[in-house]
XYZ file of C-alpha atoms in Angstrom:
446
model
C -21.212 -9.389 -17.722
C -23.822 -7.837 -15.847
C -23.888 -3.955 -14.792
C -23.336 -5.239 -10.654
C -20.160 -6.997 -12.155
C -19.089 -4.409 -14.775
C -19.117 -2.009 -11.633
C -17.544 -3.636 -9.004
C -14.643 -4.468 -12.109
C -14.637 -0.953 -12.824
C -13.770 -0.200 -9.239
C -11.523 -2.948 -8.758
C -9.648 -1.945 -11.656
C -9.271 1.973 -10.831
C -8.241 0.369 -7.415
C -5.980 -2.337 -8.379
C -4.215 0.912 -10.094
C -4.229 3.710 -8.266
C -3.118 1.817 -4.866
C 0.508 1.636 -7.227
C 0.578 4.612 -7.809
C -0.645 6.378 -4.265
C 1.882 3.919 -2.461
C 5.138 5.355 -4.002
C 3.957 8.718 -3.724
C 2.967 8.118 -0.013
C 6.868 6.996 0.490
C 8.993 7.733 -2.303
C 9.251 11.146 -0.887
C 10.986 9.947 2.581
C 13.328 8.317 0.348
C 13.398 11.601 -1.370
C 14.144 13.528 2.088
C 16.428 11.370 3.699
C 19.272 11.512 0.881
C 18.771 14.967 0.677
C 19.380 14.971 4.642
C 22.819 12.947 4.402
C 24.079 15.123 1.014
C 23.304 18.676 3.507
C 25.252 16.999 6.044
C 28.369 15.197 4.451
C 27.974 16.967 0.930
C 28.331 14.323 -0.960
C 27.453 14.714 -4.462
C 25.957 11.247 -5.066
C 23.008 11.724 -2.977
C 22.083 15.599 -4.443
C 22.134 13.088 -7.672
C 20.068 10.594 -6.097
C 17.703 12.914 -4.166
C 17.614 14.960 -7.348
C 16.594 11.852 -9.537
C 14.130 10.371 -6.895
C 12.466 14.058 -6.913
C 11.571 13.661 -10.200
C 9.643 10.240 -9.540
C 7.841 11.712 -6.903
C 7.013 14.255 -9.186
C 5.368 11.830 -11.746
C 3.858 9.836 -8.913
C 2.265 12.631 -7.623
C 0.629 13.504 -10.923
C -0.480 9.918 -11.909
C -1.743 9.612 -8.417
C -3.818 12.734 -8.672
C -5.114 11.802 -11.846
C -6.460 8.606 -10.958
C -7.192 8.908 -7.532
C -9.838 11.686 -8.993
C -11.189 9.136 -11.353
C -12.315 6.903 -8.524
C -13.970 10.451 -6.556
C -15.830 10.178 -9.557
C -16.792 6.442 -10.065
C -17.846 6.557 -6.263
C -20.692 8.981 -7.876
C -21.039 7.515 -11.099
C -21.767 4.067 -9.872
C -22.897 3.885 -6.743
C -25.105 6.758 -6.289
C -27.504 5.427 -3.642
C -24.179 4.807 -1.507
C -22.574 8.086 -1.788
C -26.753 9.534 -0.950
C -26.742 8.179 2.489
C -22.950 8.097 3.525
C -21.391 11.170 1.935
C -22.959 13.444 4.714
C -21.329 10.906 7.307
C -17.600 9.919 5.955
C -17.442 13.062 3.466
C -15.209 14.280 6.226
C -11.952 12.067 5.522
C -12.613 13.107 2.144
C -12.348 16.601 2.423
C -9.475 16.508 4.781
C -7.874 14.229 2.544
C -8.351 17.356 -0.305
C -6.407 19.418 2.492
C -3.281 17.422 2.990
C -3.160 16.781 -1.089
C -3.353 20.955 -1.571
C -0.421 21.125 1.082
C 1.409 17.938 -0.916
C 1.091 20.090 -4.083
C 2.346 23.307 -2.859
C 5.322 21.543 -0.987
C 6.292 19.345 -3.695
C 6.424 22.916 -5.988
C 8.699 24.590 -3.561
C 10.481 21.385 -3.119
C 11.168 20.895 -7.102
C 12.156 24.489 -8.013
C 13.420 25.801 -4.579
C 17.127 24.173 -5.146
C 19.793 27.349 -4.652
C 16.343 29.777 -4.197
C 15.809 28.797 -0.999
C 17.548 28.217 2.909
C 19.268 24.906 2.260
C 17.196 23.406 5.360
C 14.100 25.005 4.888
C 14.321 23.427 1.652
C 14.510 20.161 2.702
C 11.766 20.604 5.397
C 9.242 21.340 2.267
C 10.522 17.769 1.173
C 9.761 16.178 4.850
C 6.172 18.175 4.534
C 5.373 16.264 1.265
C 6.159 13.270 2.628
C 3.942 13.801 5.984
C 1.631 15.561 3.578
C 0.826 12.125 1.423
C 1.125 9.942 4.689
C -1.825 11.903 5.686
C -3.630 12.158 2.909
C -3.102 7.773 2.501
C -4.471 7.439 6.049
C -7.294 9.399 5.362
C -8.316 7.493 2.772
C -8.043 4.565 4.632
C -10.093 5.861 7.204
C -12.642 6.519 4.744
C -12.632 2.811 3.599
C -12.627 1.510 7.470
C -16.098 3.643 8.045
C -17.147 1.072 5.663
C -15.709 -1.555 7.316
C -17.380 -0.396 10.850
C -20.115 2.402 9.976
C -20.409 4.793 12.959
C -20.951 8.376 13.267
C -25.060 7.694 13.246
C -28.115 6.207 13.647
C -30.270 4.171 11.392
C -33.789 4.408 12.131
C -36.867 3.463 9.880
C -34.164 3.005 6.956
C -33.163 6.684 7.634
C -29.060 7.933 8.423
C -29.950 10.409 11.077
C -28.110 12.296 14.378
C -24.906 12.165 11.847
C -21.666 12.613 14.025
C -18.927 12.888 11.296
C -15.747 12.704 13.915
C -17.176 9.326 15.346
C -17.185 8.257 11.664
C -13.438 9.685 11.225
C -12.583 7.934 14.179
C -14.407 4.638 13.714
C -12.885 1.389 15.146
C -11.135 0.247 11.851
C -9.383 3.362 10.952
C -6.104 3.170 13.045
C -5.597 -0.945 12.070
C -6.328 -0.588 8.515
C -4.236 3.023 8.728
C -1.418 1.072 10.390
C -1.420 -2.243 8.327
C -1.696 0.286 4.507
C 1.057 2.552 6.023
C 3.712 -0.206 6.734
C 2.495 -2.161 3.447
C 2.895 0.801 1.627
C 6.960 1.330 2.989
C 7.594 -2.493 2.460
C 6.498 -2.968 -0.966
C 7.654 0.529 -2.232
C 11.385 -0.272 -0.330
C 11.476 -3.653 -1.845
C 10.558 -1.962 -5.302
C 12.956 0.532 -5.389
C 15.498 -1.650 -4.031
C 15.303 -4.196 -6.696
C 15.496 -1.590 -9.087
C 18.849 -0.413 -8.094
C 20.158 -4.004 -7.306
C 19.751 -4.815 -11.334
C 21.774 -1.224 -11.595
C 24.260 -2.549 -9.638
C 24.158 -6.079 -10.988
C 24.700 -4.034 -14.521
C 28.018 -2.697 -12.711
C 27.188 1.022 -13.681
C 27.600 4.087 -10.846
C 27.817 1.358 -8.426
C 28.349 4.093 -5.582
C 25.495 6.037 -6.591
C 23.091 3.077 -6.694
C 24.847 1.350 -3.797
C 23.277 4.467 -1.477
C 20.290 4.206 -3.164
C 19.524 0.696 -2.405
C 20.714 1.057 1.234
C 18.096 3.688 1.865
C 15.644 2.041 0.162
C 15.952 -1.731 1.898
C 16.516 0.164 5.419
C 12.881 1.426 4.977
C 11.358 -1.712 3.203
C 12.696 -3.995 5.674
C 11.883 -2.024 8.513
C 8.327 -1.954 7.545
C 8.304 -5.672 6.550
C 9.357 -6.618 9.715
C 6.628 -4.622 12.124
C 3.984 -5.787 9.577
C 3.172 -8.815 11.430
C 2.763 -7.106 14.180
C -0.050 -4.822 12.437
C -1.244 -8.505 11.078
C -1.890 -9.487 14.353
C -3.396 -6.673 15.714
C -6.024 -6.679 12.048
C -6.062 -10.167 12.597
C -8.101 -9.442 15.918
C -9.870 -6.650 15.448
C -11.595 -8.778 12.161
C -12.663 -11.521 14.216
C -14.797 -9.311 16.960
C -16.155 -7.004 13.809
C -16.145 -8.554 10.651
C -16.133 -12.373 11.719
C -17.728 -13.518 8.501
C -14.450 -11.949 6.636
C -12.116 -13.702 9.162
C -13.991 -17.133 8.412
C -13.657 -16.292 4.664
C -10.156 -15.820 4.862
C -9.669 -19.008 6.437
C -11.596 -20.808 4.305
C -13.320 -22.334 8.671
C -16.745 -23.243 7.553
C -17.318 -24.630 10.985
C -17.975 -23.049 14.021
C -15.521 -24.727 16.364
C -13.323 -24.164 19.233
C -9.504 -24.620 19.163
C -9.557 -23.791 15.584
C -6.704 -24.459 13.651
C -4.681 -22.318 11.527
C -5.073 -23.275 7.543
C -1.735 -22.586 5.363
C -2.839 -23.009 2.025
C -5.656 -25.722 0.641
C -8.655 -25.204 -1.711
C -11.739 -24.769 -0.608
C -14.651 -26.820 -1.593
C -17.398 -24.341 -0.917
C -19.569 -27.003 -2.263
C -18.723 -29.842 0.234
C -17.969 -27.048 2.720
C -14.356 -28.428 3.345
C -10.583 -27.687 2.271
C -8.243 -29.662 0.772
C -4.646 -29.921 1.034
C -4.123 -27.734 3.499
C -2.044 -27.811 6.802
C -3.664 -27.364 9.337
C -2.024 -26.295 13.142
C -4.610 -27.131 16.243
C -5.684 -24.098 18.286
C -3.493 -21.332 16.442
C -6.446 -19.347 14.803
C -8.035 -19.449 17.788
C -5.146 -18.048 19.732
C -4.358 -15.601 16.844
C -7.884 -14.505 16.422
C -8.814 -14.296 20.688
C -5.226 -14.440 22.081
C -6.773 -18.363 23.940
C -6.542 -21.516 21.881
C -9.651 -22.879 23.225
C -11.757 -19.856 22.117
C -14.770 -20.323 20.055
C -14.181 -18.623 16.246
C -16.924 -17.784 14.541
C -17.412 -20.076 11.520
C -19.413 -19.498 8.240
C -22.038 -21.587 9.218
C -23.195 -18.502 11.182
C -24.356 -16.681 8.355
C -27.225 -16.789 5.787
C -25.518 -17.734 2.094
C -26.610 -14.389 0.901
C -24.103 -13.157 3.368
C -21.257 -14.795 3.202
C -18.214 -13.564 1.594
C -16.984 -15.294 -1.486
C -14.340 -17.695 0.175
C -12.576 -19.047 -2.750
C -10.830 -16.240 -3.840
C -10.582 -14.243 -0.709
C -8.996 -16.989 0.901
C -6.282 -17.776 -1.959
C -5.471 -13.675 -1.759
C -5.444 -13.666 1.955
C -2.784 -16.823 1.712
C -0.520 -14.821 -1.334
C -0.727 -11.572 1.221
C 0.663 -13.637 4.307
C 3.329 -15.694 2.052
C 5.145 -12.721 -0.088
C 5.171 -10.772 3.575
C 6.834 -13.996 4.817
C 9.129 -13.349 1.816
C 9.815 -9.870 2.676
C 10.763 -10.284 5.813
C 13.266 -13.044 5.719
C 14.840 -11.266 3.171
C 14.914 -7.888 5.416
C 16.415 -10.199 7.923
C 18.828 -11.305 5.506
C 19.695 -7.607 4.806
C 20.016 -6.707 8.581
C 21.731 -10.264 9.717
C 24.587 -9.284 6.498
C 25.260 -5.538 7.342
C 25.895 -6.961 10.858
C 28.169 -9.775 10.245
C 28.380 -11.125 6.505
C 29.060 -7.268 4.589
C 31.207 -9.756 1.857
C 27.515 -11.060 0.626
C 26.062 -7.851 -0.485
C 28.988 -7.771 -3.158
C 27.728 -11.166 -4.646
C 25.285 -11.832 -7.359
C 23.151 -14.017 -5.449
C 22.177 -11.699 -2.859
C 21.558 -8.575 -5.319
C 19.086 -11.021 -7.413
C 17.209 -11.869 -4.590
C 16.290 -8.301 -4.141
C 15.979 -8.038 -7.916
C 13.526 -10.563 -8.082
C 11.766 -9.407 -5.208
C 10.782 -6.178 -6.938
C 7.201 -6.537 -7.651
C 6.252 -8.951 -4.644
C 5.529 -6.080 -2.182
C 2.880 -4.982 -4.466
C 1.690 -7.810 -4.988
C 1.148 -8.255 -1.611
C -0.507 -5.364 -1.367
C -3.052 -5.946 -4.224
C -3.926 -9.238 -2.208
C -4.559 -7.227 0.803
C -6.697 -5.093 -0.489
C -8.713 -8.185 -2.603
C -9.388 -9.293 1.185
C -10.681 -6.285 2.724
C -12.983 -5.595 -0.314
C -14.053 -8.766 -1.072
C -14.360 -10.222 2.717
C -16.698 -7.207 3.261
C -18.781 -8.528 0.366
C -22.135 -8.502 -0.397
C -22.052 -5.016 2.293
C -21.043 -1.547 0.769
C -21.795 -0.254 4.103
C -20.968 -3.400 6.573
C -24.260 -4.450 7.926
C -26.575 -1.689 6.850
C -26.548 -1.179 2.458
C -25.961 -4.048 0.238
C -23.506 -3.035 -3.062
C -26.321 -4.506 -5.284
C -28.461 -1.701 -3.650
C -25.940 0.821 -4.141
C -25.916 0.544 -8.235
C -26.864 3.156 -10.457
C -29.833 2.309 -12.549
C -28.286 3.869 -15.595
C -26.891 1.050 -18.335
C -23.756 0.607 -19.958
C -21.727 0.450 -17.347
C -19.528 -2.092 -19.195
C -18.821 0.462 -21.897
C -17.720 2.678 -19.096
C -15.285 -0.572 -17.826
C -13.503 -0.935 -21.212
C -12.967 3.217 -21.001
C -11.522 3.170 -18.164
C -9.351 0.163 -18.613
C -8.299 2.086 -22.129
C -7.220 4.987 -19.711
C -5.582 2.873 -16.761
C -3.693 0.803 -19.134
C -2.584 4.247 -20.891
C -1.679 5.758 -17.724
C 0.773 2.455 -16.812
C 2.310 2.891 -19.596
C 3.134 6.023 -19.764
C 4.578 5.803 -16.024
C 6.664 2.914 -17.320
C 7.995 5.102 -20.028
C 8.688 7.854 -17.840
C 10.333 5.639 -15.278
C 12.417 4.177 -17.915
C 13.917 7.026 -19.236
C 14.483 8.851 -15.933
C 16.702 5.364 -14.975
C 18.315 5.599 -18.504
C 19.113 9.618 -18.399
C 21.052 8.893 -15.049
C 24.627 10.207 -15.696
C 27.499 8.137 -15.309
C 29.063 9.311 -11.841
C 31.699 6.601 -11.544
C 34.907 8.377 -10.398
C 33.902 11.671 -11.056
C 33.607 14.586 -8.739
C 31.410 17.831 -9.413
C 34.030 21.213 -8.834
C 32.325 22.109 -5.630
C 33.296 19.195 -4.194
C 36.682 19.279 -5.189
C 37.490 23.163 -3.832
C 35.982 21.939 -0.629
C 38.433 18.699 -0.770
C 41.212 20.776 -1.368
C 40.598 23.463 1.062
């Protein structure tokens, strides 16, 4: 393994990760805030429990998130050094206003944690609402931060110089709001379908089947929600790709042609070789239409671009195919969901239907890992689209791969200590079945 390799592993990794962890703690916390919302307005005691045991996982979200999401402030130094030279000045501005929302995140999530019977029952829950708008913010800012390198603005390059530096432009560059949309609603889906399956086993198991019966309601509502718009944000990606990234579009679908009316690929393996696919289906016209909104259009193919700047297609394409089909997944079981609370309420009492959720679980994240394989990898060889190379952007210092296994030591560490966590927060939940705290019971009786 070379040090180019060892790096761009390293970051992987510490991405791969972190995106986990930074997704439930962008949403867990609306979960969080909308059962405390319905226990301040009907009072009932199952969702103080549930908002009360959900608080906690935000809590150790929050932390893990912190801890690695610093860890990769730091490899962006560490490795990359001539990258972080010419575009900290220009994108450093996400970055700091992404330091912002976190400090307001912390500060809420304090008051939030320790502020039960201290403070104004509904300014109380408004601290949770800000920790939840507080991590939305500080997800979107990050995202913003990777779209700059997706479509550098903000300045000039003259005479292999970054001058007349305009960081708002850069803020505000033209992938921010479609890669902001598409990580938002992929960060509700999978972390809905997550928690979801999680209480579907509970209720599978047959213990506080009320308690967990709330929880998975609020959790689906929000998954499937999200699953369902995320086409939409697909779409909208899906276009903005093909005008400024075409060589990742062409990746993605493995189209090593420039052609009009070009077809749509589901599935196949590319023979990058042979410059062909095999075994896939192919529909006339639709990536065309998807890609220009006309099924004549031109789409640009591969064949477009020198070797040295083409994407690798095998594996961005198989990732781009796993992202589309678990989101497929996701949303015909959302429709499910939906299509049974409206007419079929008898199925969510079967087995059947509580497994499929159960065995959905991890697919959202999955999905989400995929996503992100193509927009790093279809950006590839760039570390600055169009202007800095990543080979260009390594740091000259050796033994990088010692500093790989480290920090796979310390990632792997960190999962399972989550896991741990997570497992004895879902073990320490008290058996609720029947029961009924005093306060509820004076205010039955009065």
């Amino acid at each position: 393994m070379d040090d180019l390799i060892a790096a761009r592993s390293q970051m992987a990794l510490s991405m791969a990760f972190h995106i986990i962890f930074a997704c439930i703690g962008m949403v867990m916390p609306f979960f969080m805030a909308t059962s405390h919302y319905k226990y301040l307005k009907t009072n009932d005691y199952h969702q103080k429990a549930l908002t009360k045991a959900w608080s906690r996982g935000v809590a150790i979200f929050f932390v893990t998130g912190a801890v690695s999401g610093t860890m990769l402030s730091f490899e962006l130094g560490l490795l990359w050094p001539e990258f972080m030279l010419h575009a900290g000045p220009i994108f450093g501005m996400p970055f700091s206003l992404e330091g912002t929302a976190f400090f307001i995140e912390a500060i809420a999530l304090g008051f939030y944690l320790y502020g039960w019977d201290r403070f104004n029952k509904w300014f109380h829950w408004f601290t949770g609402v800000v920790v939840g708008l507080s991590g939305l913010a500080s997800g979107i800012l990050v995202v913003s931060a990777n779209g700059w390198m997706n479509s550098p603005t903000g300045f000039d390059y003259v005479d292999g110089k970054y001058i007349n530096i305009d960081p708002i432009a850069a803020l505000f560059n033209d992938a921010w709001f479609t890669q902001a949309l598409h990580m938002s609603l992929a960060a509700f889906a999978a972390t809905g379908f997550a928690v979801a399956g999680i209480h579907a086993l509970m209720l599978i198991n047959g213990k506080n089947k009320v308690f967990h019966w709330k929880a998975f309601r609020i959790a689906i509502v929000y998954g499937g929600i999200a699953a369902l718009l995320q086409p939409i944000s697909g779409d909208i990606s899906a276009k903005d790709i093909a005008v400024r990234q075409p060589a990742k579009l062409a990746a993605m679908e493995a189209h090593f042609e420039t052609s009009k009316s070009a077809p749509l690929l589901i599935g196949g393996i590319p023979d990058v070789e042979k410059k062909e696919v095999n075994y896939g289906i192919k529909i006339p016209g639709a990536l065309s239409f998807l890609a220009h909104g006309d099924f004549e259009k031109e789409v640009i193919g591969l064949d477009q671009f020198p070797e040295d700047e083409q994407p690798p297609v095998m594996i961005t394409h198989f990732a781009f195919q796993i992202m589309v089909g678990l989101g497929m997944i996701m949303m015909v079981l959302s429709i499910l969901y939906f299509f049974s609370t409206w007419k079929k309420k008898y199925w969510q009492e079967k087995r059947w239907f509580l497994w499929l959720f159960v065995l959905a679980t991890p697919i959202g994240f999955m999905a989400v890992e995929a996503g992100w394989t193509v927009t790093e990898l279809g950006r590839q060889p760039w570390i600055i689209y169009g202007f800095m190379k990543t080979k260009d952007a390594l740091t000259p210092i050796p033994g990088i791969q010692i500093s790989f296994m480290i920090f796979t030591a310390v990632y792997v560490s960190l999962s399972v200590i989550v896991s741990f966590l997570l497992y004895r927060q879902i073990k320490s939940l008290p058996n609720m079945e029947g029961e009924q705290p005093a306060e509820n019971q004076s205010s039955t009786q009065h």
